[in-house]
Coordinates of C-alpha atoms in Angstrom, one line a residue:
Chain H
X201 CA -25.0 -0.6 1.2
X202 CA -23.4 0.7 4.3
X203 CA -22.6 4.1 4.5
X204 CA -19.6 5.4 6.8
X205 CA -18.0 8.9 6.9
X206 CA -15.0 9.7 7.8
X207 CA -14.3 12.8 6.1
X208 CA -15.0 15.1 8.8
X209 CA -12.2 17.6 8.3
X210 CA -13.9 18.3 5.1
X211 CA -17.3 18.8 6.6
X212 CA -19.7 17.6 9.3
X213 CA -23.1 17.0 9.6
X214 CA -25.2 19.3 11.2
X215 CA -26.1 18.2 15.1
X216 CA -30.2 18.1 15.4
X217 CA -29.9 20.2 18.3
X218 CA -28.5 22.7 16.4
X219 CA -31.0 22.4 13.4
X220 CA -33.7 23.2 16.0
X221 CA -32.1 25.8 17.3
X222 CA -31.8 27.0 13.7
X223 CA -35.7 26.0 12.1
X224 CA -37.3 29.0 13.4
X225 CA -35.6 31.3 11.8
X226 CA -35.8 29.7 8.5
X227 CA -39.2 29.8 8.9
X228 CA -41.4 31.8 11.3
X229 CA -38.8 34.6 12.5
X230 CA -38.2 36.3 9.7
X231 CA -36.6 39.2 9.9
X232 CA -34.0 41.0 8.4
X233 CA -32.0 42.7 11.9
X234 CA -31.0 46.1 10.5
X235 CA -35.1 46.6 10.4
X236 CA -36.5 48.4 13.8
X237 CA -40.0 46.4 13.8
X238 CA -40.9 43.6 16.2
X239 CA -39.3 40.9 13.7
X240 CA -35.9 42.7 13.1
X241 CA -35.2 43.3 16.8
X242 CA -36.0 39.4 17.1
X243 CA -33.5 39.3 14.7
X244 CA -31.1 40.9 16.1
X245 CA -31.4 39.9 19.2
X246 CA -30.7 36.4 18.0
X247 CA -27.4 37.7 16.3
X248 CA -26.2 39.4 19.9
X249 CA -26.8 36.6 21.7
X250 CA -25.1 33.7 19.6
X251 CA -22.5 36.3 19.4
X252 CA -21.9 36.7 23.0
X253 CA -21.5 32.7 23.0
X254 CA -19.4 32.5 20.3
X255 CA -17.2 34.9 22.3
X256 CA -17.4 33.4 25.5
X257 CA -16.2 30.0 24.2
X258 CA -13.1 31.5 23.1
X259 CA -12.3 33.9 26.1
X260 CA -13.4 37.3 23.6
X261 CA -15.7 39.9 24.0
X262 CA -18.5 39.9 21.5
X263 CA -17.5 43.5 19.7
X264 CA -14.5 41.3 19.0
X265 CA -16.5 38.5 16.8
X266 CA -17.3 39.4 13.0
X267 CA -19.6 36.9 11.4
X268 CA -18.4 35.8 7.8
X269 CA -19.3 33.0 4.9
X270 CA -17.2 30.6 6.6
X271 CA -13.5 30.4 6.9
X272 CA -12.2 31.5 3.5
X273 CA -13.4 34.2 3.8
X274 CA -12.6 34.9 7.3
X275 CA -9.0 34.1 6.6
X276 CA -9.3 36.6 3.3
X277 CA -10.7 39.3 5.8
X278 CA -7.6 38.5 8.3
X279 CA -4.9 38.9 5.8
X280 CA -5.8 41.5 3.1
X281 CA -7.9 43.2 5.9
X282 CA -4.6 43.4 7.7
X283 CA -2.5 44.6 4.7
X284 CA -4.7 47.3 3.8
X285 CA -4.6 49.1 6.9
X286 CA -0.9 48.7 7.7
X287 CA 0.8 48.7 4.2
X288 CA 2.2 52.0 5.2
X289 CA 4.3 50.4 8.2
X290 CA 5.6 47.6 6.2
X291 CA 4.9 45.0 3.5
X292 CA 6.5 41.6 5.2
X293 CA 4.1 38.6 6.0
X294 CA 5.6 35.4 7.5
X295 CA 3.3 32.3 6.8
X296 CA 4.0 28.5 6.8
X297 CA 4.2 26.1 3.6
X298 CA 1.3 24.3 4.7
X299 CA -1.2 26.8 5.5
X300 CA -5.0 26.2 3.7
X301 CA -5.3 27.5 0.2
X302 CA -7.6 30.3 1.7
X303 CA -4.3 31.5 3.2
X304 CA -1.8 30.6 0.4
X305 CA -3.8 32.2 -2.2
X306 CA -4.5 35.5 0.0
X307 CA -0.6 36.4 0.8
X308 CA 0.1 35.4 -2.9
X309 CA -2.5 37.7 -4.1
X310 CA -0.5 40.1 -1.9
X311 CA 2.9 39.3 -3.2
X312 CA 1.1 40.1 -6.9
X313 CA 0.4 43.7 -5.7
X314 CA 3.9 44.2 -4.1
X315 CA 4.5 42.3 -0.8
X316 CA 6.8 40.0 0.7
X317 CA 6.2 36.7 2.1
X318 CA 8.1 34.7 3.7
X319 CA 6.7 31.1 3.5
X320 CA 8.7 28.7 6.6
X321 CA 9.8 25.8 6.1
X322 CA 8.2 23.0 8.1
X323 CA 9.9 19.4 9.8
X324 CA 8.7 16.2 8.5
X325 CA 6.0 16.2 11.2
X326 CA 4.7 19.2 9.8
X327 CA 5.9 21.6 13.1
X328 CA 7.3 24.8 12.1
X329 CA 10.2 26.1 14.3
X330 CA 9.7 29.1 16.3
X331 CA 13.2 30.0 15.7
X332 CA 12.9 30.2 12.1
X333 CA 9.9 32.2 12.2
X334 CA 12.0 34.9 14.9
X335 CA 14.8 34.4 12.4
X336 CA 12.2 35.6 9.8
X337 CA 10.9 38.7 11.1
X338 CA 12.2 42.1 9.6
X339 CA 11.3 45.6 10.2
X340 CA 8.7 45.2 7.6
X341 CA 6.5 42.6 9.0
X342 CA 3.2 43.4 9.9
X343 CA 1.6 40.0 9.7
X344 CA 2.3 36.4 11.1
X345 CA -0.2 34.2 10.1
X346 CA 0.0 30.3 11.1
X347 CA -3.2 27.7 11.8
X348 CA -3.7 26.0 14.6
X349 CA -4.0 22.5 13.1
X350 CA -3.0 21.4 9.7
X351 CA -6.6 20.3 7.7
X352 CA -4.1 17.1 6.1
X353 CA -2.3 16.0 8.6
X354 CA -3.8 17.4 11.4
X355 CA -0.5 18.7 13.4
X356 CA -1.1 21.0 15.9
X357 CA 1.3 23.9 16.1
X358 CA 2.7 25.9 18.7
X359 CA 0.6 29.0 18.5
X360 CA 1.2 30.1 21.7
X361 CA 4.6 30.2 21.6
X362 CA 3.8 32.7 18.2
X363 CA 2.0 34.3 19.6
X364 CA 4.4 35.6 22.2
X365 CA 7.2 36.4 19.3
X366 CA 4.5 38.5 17.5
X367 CA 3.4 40.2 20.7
X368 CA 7.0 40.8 21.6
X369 CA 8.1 42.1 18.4
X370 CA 4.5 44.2 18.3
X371 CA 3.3 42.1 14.9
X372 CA -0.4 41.5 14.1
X373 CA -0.8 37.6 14.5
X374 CA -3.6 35.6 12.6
X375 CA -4.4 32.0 12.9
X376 CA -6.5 29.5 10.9
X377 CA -8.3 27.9 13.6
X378 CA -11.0 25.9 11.5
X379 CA -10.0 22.7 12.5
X380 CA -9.7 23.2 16.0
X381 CA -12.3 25.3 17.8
X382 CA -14.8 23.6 19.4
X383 CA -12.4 20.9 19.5
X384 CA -8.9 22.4 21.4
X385 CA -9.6 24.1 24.3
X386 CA -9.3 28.0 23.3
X387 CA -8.7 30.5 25.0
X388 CA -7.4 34.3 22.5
X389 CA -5.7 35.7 25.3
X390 CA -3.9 32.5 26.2
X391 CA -2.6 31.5 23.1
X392 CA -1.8 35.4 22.1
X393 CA -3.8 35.6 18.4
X394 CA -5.1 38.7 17.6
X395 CA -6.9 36.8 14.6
X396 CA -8.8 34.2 14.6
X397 CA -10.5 32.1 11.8
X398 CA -13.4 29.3 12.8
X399 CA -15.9 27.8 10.7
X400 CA -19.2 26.7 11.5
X401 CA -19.6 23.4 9.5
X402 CA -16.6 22.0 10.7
X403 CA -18.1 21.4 14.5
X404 CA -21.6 20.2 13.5
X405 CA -22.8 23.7 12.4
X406 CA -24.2 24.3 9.3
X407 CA -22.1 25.6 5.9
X408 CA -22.2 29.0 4.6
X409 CA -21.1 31.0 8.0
X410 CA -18.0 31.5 10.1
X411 CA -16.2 34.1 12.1
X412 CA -12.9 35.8 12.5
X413 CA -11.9 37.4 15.9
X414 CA -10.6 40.4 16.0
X415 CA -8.9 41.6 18.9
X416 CA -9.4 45.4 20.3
X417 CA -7.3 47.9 19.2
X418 CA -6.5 45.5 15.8
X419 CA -7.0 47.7 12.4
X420 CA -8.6 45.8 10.0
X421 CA -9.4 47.2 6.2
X422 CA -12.6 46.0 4.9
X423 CA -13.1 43.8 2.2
X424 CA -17.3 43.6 1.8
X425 CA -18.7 46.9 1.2
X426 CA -22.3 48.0 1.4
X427 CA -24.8 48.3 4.4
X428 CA -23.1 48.9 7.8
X429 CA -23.5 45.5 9.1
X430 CA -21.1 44.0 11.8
X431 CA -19.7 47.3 12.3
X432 CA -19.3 48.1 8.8
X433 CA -16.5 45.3 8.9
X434 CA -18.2 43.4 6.8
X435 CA -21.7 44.7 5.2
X436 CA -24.4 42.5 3.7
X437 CA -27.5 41.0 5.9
X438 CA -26.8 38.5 8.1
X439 CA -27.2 34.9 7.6
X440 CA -29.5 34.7 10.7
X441 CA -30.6 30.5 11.0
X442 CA -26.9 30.1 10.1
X443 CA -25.3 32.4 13.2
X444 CA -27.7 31.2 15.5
X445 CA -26.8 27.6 14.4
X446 CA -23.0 28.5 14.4
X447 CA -23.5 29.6 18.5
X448 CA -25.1 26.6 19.2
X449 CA -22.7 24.3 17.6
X450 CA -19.8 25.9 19.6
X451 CA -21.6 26.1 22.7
X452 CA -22.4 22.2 22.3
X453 CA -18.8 21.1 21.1
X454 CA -17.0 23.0 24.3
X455 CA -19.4 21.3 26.4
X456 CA -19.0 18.3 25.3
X457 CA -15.6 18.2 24.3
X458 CA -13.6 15.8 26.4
X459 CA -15.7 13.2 25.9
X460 CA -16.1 13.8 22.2
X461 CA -12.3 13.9 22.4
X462 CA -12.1 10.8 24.5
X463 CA -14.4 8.9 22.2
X464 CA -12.9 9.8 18.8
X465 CA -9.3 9.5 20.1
X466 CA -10.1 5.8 21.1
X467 CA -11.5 4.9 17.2
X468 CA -7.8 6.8 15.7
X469 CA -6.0 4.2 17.4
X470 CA -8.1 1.5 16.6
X471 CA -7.9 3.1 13.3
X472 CA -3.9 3.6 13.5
X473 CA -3.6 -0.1 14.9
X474 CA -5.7 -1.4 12.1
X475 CA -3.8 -0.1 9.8
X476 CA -0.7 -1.0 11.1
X477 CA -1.0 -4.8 9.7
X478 CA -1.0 -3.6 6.0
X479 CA 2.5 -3.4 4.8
X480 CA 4.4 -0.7 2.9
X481 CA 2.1 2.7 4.4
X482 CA 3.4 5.9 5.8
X483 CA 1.8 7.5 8.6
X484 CA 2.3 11.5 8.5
X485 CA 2.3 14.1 10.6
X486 CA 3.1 13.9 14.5
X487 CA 1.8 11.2 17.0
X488 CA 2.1 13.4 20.1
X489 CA 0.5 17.0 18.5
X490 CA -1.9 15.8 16.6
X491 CA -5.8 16.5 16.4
X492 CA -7.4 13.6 18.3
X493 CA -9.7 12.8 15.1
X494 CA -6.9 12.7 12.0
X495 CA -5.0 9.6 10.2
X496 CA -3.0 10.2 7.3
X497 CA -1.0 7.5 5.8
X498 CA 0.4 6.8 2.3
X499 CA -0.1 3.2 0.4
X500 CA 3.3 2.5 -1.3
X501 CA 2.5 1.8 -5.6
X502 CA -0.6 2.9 -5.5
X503 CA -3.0 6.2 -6.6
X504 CA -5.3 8.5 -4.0
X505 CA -8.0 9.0 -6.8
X506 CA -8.1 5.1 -7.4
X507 CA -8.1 4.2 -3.5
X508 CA -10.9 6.9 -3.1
X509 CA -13.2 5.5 -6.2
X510 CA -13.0 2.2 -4.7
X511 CA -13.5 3.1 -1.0
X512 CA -16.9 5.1 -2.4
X513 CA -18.2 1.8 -4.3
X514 CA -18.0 0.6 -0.5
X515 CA -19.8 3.3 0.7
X516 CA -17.0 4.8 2.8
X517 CA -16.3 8.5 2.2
X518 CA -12.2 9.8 2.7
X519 CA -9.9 12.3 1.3
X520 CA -6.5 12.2 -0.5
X521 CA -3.7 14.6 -1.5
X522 CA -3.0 13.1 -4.8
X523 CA -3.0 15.4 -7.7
X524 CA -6.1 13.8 -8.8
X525 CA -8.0 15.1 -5.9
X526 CA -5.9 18.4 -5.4
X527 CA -7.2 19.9 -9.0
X528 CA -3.4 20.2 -10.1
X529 CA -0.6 18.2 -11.4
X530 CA 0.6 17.9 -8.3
X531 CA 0.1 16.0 -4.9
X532 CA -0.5 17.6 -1.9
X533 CA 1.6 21.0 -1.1
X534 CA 1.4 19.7 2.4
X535 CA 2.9 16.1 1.8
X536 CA 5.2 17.5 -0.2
X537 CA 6.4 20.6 2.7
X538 CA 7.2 17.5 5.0
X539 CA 9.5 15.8 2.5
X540 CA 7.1 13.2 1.0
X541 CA 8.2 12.4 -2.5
X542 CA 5.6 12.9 -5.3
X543 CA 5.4 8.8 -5.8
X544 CA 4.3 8.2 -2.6
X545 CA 2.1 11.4 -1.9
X546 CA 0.1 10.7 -4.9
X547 CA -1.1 7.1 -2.6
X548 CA -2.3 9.6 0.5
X549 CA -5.3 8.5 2.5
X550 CA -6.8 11.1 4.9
X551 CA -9.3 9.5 7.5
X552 CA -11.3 12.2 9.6
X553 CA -13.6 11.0 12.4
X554 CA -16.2 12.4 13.8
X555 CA -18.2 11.8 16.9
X556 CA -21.2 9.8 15.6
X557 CA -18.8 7.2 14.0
X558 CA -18.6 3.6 16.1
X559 CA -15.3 0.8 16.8
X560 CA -17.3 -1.4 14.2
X561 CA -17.1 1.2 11.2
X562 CA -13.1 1.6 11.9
X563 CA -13.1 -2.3 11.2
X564 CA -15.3 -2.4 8.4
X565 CA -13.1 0.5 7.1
X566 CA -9.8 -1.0 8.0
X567 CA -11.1 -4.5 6.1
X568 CA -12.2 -2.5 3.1
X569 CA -9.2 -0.7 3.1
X570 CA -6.9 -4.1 3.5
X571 CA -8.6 -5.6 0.2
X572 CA -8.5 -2.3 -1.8
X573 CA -4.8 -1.4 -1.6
X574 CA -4.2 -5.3 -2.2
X575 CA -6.2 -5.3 -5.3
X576 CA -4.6 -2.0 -6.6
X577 CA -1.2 -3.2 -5.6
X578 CA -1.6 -6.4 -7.8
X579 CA -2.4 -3.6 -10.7
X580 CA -0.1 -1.7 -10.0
X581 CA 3.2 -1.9 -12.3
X582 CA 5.4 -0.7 -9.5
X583 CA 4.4 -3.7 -7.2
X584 CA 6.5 -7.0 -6.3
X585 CA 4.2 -8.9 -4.7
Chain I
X100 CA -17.7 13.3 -13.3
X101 CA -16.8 9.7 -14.6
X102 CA -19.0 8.2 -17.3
X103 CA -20.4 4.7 -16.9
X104 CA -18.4 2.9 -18.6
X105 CA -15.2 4.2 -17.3
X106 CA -16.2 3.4 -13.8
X107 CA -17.1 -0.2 -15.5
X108 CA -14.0 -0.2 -16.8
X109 CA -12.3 0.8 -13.6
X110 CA -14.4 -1.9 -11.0
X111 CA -14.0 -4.4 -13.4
X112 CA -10.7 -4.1 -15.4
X113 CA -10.0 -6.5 -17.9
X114 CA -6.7 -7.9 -18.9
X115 CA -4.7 -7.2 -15.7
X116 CA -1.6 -9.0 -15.4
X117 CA 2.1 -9.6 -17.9
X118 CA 2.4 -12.0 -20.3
X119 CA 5.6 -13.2 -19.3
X120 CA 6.9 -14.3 -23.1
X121 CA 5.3 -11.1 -24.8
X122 CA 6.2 -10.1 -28.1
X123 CA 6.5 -6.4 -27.3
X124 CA 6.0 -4.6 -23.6
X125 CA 5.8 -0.5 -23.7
X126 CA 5.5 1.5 -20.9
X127 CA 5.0 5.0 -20.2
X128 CA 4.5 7.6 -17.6
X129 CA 5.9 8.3 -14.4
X130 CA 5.3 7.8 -10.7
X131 CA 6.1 11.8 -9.7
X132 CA 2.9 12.6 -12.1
X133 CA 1.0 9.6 -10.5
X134 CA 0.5 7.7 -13.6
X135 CA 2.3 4.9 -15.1
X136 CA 1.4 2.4 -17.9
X137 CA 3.0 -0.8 -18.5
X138 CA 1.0 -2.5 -21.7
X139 CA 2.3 -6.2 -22.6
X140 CA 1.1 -7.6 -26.5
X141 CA 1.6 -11.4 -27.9
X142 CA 1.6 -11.2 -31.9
X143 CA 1.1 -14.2 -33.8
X144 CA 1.1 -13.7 -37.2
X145 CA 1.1 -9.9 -37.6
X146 CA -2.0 -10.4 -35.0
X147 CA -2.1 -9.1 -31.6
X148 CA -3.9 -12.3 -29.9
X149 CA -3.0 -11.0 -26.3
X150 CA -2.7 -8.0 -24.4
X151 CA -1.9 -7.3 -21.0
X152 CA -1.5 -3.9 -18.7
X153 CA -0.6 -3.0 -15.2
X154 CA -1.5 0.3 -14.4
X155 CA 0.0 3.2 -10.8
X156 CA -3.0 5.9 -11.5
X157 CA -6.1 7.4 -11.0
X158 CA -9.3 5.9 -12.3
X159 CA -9.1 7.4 -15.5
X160 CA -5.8 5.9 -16.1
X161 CA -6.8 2.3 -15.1
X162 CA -10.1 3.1 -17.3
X163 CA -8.3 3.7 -20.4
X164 CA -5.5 0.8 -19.9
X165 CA -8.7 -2.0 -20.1
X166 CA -10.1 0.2 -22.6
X167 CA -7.3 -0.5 -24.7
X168 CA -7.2 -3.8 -24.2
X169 CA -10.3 -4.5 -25.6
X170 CA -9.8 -2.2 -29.0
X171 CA -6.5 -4.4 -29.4
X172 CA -7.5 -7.8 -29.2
X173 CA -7.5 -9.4 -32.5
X174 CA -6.1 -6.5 -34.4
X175 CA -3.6 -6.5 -36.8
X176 CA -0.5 -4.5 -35.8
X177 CA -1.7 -2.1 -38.8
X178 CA -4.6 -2.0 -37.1
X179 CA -3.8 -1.4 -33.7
X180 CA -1.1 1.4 -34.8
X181 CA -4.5 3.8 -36.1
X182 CA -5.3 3.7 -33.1
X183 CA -5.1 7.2 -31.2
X184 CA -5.9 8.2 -27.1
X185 CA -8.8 10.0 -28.5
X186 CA -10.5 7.0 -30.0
X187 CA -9.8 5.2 -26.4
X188 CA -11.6 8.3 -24.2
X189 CA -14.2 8.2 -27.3
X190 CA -14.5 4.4 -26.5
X191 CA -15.3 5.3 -22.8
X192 CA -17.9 7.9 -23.3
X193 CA -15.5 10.6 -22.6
X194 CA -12.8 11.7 -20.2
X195 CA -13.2 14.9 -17.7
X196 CA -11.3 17.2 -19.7
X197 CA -8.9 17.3 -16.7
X198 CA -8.0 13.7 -17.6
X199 CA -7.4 14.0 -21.7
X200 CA -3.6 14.4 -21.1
X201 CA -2.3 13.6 -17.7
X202 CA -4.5 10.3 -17.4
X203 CA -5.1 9.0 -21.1
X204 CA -1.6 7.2 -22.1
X205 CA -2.7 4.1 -23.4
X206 CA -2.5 4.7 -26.9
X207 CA 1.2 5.8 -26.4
X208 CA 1.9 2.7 -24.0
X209 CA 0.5 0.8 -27.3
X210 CA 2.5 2.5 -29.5
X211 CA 5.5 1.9 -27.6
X212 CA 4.7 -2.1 -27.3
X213 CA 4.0 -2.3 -30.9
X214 CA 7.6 -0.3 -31.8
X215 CA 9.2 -3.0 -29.1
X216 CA 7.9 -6.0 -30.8
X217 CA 8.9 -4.4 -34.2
X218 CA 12.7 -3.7 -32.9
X219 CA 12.8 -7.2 -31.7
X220 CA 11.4 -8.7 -34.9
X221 CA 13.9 -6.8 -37.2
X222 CA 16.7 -8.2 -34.9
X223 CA 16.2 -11.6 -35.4
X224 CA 15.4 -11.3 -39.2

């Protein structure tokens, strides 16, 4: 059966030139870096130098890159590492209502042990307004944190403009960036984040490893204790293959990201054209700021789970926001914060391309898709033909 | 996470559709949980001799509605009553424990057709 994927904001697969790049130290180099012999300091040295690419790419310094699991727990190092260290000055964090889980959960975990959040509103494109979140600041703030682009609906926000009203009212700003480094151009000191969260399977790196960005001068409270690896900011030995893949897999996808762009862009409005000729969807999100690689759009009388099951049985791999697929009763927090109502967030489709995908997978997809939602409309007790 | 049988149940549903004289129709549910069940039963003689469903829901909801169907068929409506959502997720192998309440309404959408036909019947007696 033919196989496509388009579930790349969930993951991607890892590029072969990054898996060479990787091999070696699954295998032959073998050392552990905090040991002084001849295979540690290969270590090591492998460690410095993907770090002083990762930090390149995004215009840091490479003191200013802590290596991590991956993105949750970058963005848990961000925000708790944050609260710890300033809950003298003040117990205010500003967030959106669509921020990841990884972020949700952290600032609730905080509200549990006596902060407040405030969690803004966002427009039915999924922006939030830079107004609201000056509106929102108090003398107690210490953190803003906002992602770059939503992982549902892929709306880009307007960090930079954040990032000047945190730097102007001298708060510690954090941003979820896992779904756009390597594929945004980035630049820390442009778009004013003092925190950063990127993820190394998202951009054709491998799972299990990620980074946060911490700017100079930034306190951070740790979370990881033990050894005194990446400057005791986060202890444990280093997933080595994994960092060195990580550098590579940035290094590749800022090289080669406007064509990737170019490409992937051209197959979402295929995509968003194909689309178009079913009747009764909902395309969310914005057109204009939108990662070049996203569609999401609702069926009308029909389920996520059941559209997903019978995508799979074709071979094509997608995401939903349906309670089904969220693990809770409810549809996506995301499609709901834009004013979707339950009914027709529970029918969400999330389509995620990736660079290896082709025009004739969008149409196989798009004539899958066009017989699925007919079959499950003709099921479906809330259909009129 | 789905057994065998519900996914047969779920690519090849049986029964779909209304039967558009029914003796009794329930329906249960509700679109802002993402599932609802609308069950249709012809009795003929105290015997249910056709069911139909239409079914908004995941593929444990859509399992259990042809499920049901086929436990129905041919029962007497004394027959069909006894019959419970646990005996339909038994009938499939199982449910994800996730799926035991949110997604298994059948039996109630039965219920509710067979208390339909009944209200009916007593009205024109």
């Amino acid at each position: 059966m033919k196989q496509v994927y388009f579930d790349h904001a969930a993951t991607t697969p890892v590029d072969p030139r990054v898996f060479a790049e990787m091999k070696p130290y699954l295998t032959e180099k073998l050392g552990n870096p905090s040991s002084i012999y001849a295979y540690g300091r290969e270590a090591r040295k492998a460690i410095d130098d993907a770090r002083e690419i990762i930090a390149n790419c995004i215009g840091a310094t490479a003191q200013e890159i802590v290596f991590t699991s991956g993105g949750t727990e970058s963005d848990n190092l961000a925000i708790k590492g944050v609260a710890l260290a300033l809950k003298d000055k003040g117990r205010h964090i500003i967030t959106s209502a669509i921020e990841h889980h990884a972020v949700l959960d952290s600032v609730k975990f905080l509200e549990k042990h006596g902060f407040k959040v405030t969690y803004l509103p966002v427009d039915s494109e999924g922006m939030v307004d830079v107004k609201d979140l000056e509106n929102a600041i108090t003398d107690e703030t210490i953190l803003i944190t906002i992602m770059h682009a939503n992982n549902e609906i892929g709306t880009i926000q307007p960090i930079k403009e954040i990032g000047e009203i945190a730097k102007k009212h001298n708060i510690v700003f954090h941003s979820d960036a896992v779904q756009t480094v390597g594929v945004l151009p980035i630049d820390v000191n442009e778009l004013n984040v003092d925190l950063l969260t990127f993820s190394a399977h998202k951009l054709y790196g491998p799972k299990g490893v990620g980074a946060l960005y911490v700017r100079k001068g930034v306190r951070l409270g740790t979370l990881i204790h033990g050894g005194g690896q990446e400057r005791k900011r986060r202890a444990g030995t280093e997933n080595v293959a994994g960092i060195v893949g990580f550098a590579k897999a940035v290094e590749l996808a800022v090289a080669e990201q406007k064509e990737v762009n170019q490409k992937v862009q051209e197959l979402r409005e295929r995509l968003f054209k194909g689309l178009e000729s079913i009747p009764h969807i909902r395309f969310n999100g914005s057109r204009t700021h939108r990662l070049p690689n996203n569609v999401n759009v609702c069926f009308e009388f029909i389920e996520g789970e059941s559209l997903l099951l019978n995508l799979d049985m074709n071979g094509i791999a997608a995401s939903s926001g349906s309670a089904c697929t969220s693990g809770s009763l409810d549809p996506s927090h995301v499609l709901l914060a834009i004013g979707l109502s339950h009914e027709i967030a529970h029918g969400s489709l999330r389509l995620t391309l990736g660079k290896e995908n082709t025009a004739e997978e969008v149409d196989y997809v798009v004539e899958k898709l066009e017989e699925i939602v007919q079959r499950l409309r003709d099921m479906s007790p809330l259909y009129n033909g | 996470m789905y057994s065998e049988k519900v996914m047969d149940h779920f690519q090849r549903p049986r029964n779909v559709g209304e039967i558009p004289d029914a003796s009794g129709i329930g329906e249960v549910g509700n679109a802002r949980c993402g599932d609802i069940m609308k069950l249709w039963i012809k009795v003929e003689d105290n015997v249910i001799v056709d069911i139909k469903f239409k079914t908004f829901g995941c593929g444990a909801a859509i399992a259990t509605s042809s499920m049901i169907t086929e436990l129905v068929m041919g029962k007497t409506i004394e027959e069909a009553e006894k019959i419970t959502d646990k005996a339909v997720a038994e009938a499939l192998d199982g449910l994800p424990p996730v799926k035991m309440h949110c997604s298994n309404l059948a039996a109630d959408a039965l219920q509710k057709a067979i208390a339909d036909y009944k209200s009916k019947k007593s009205d024109i007696s």
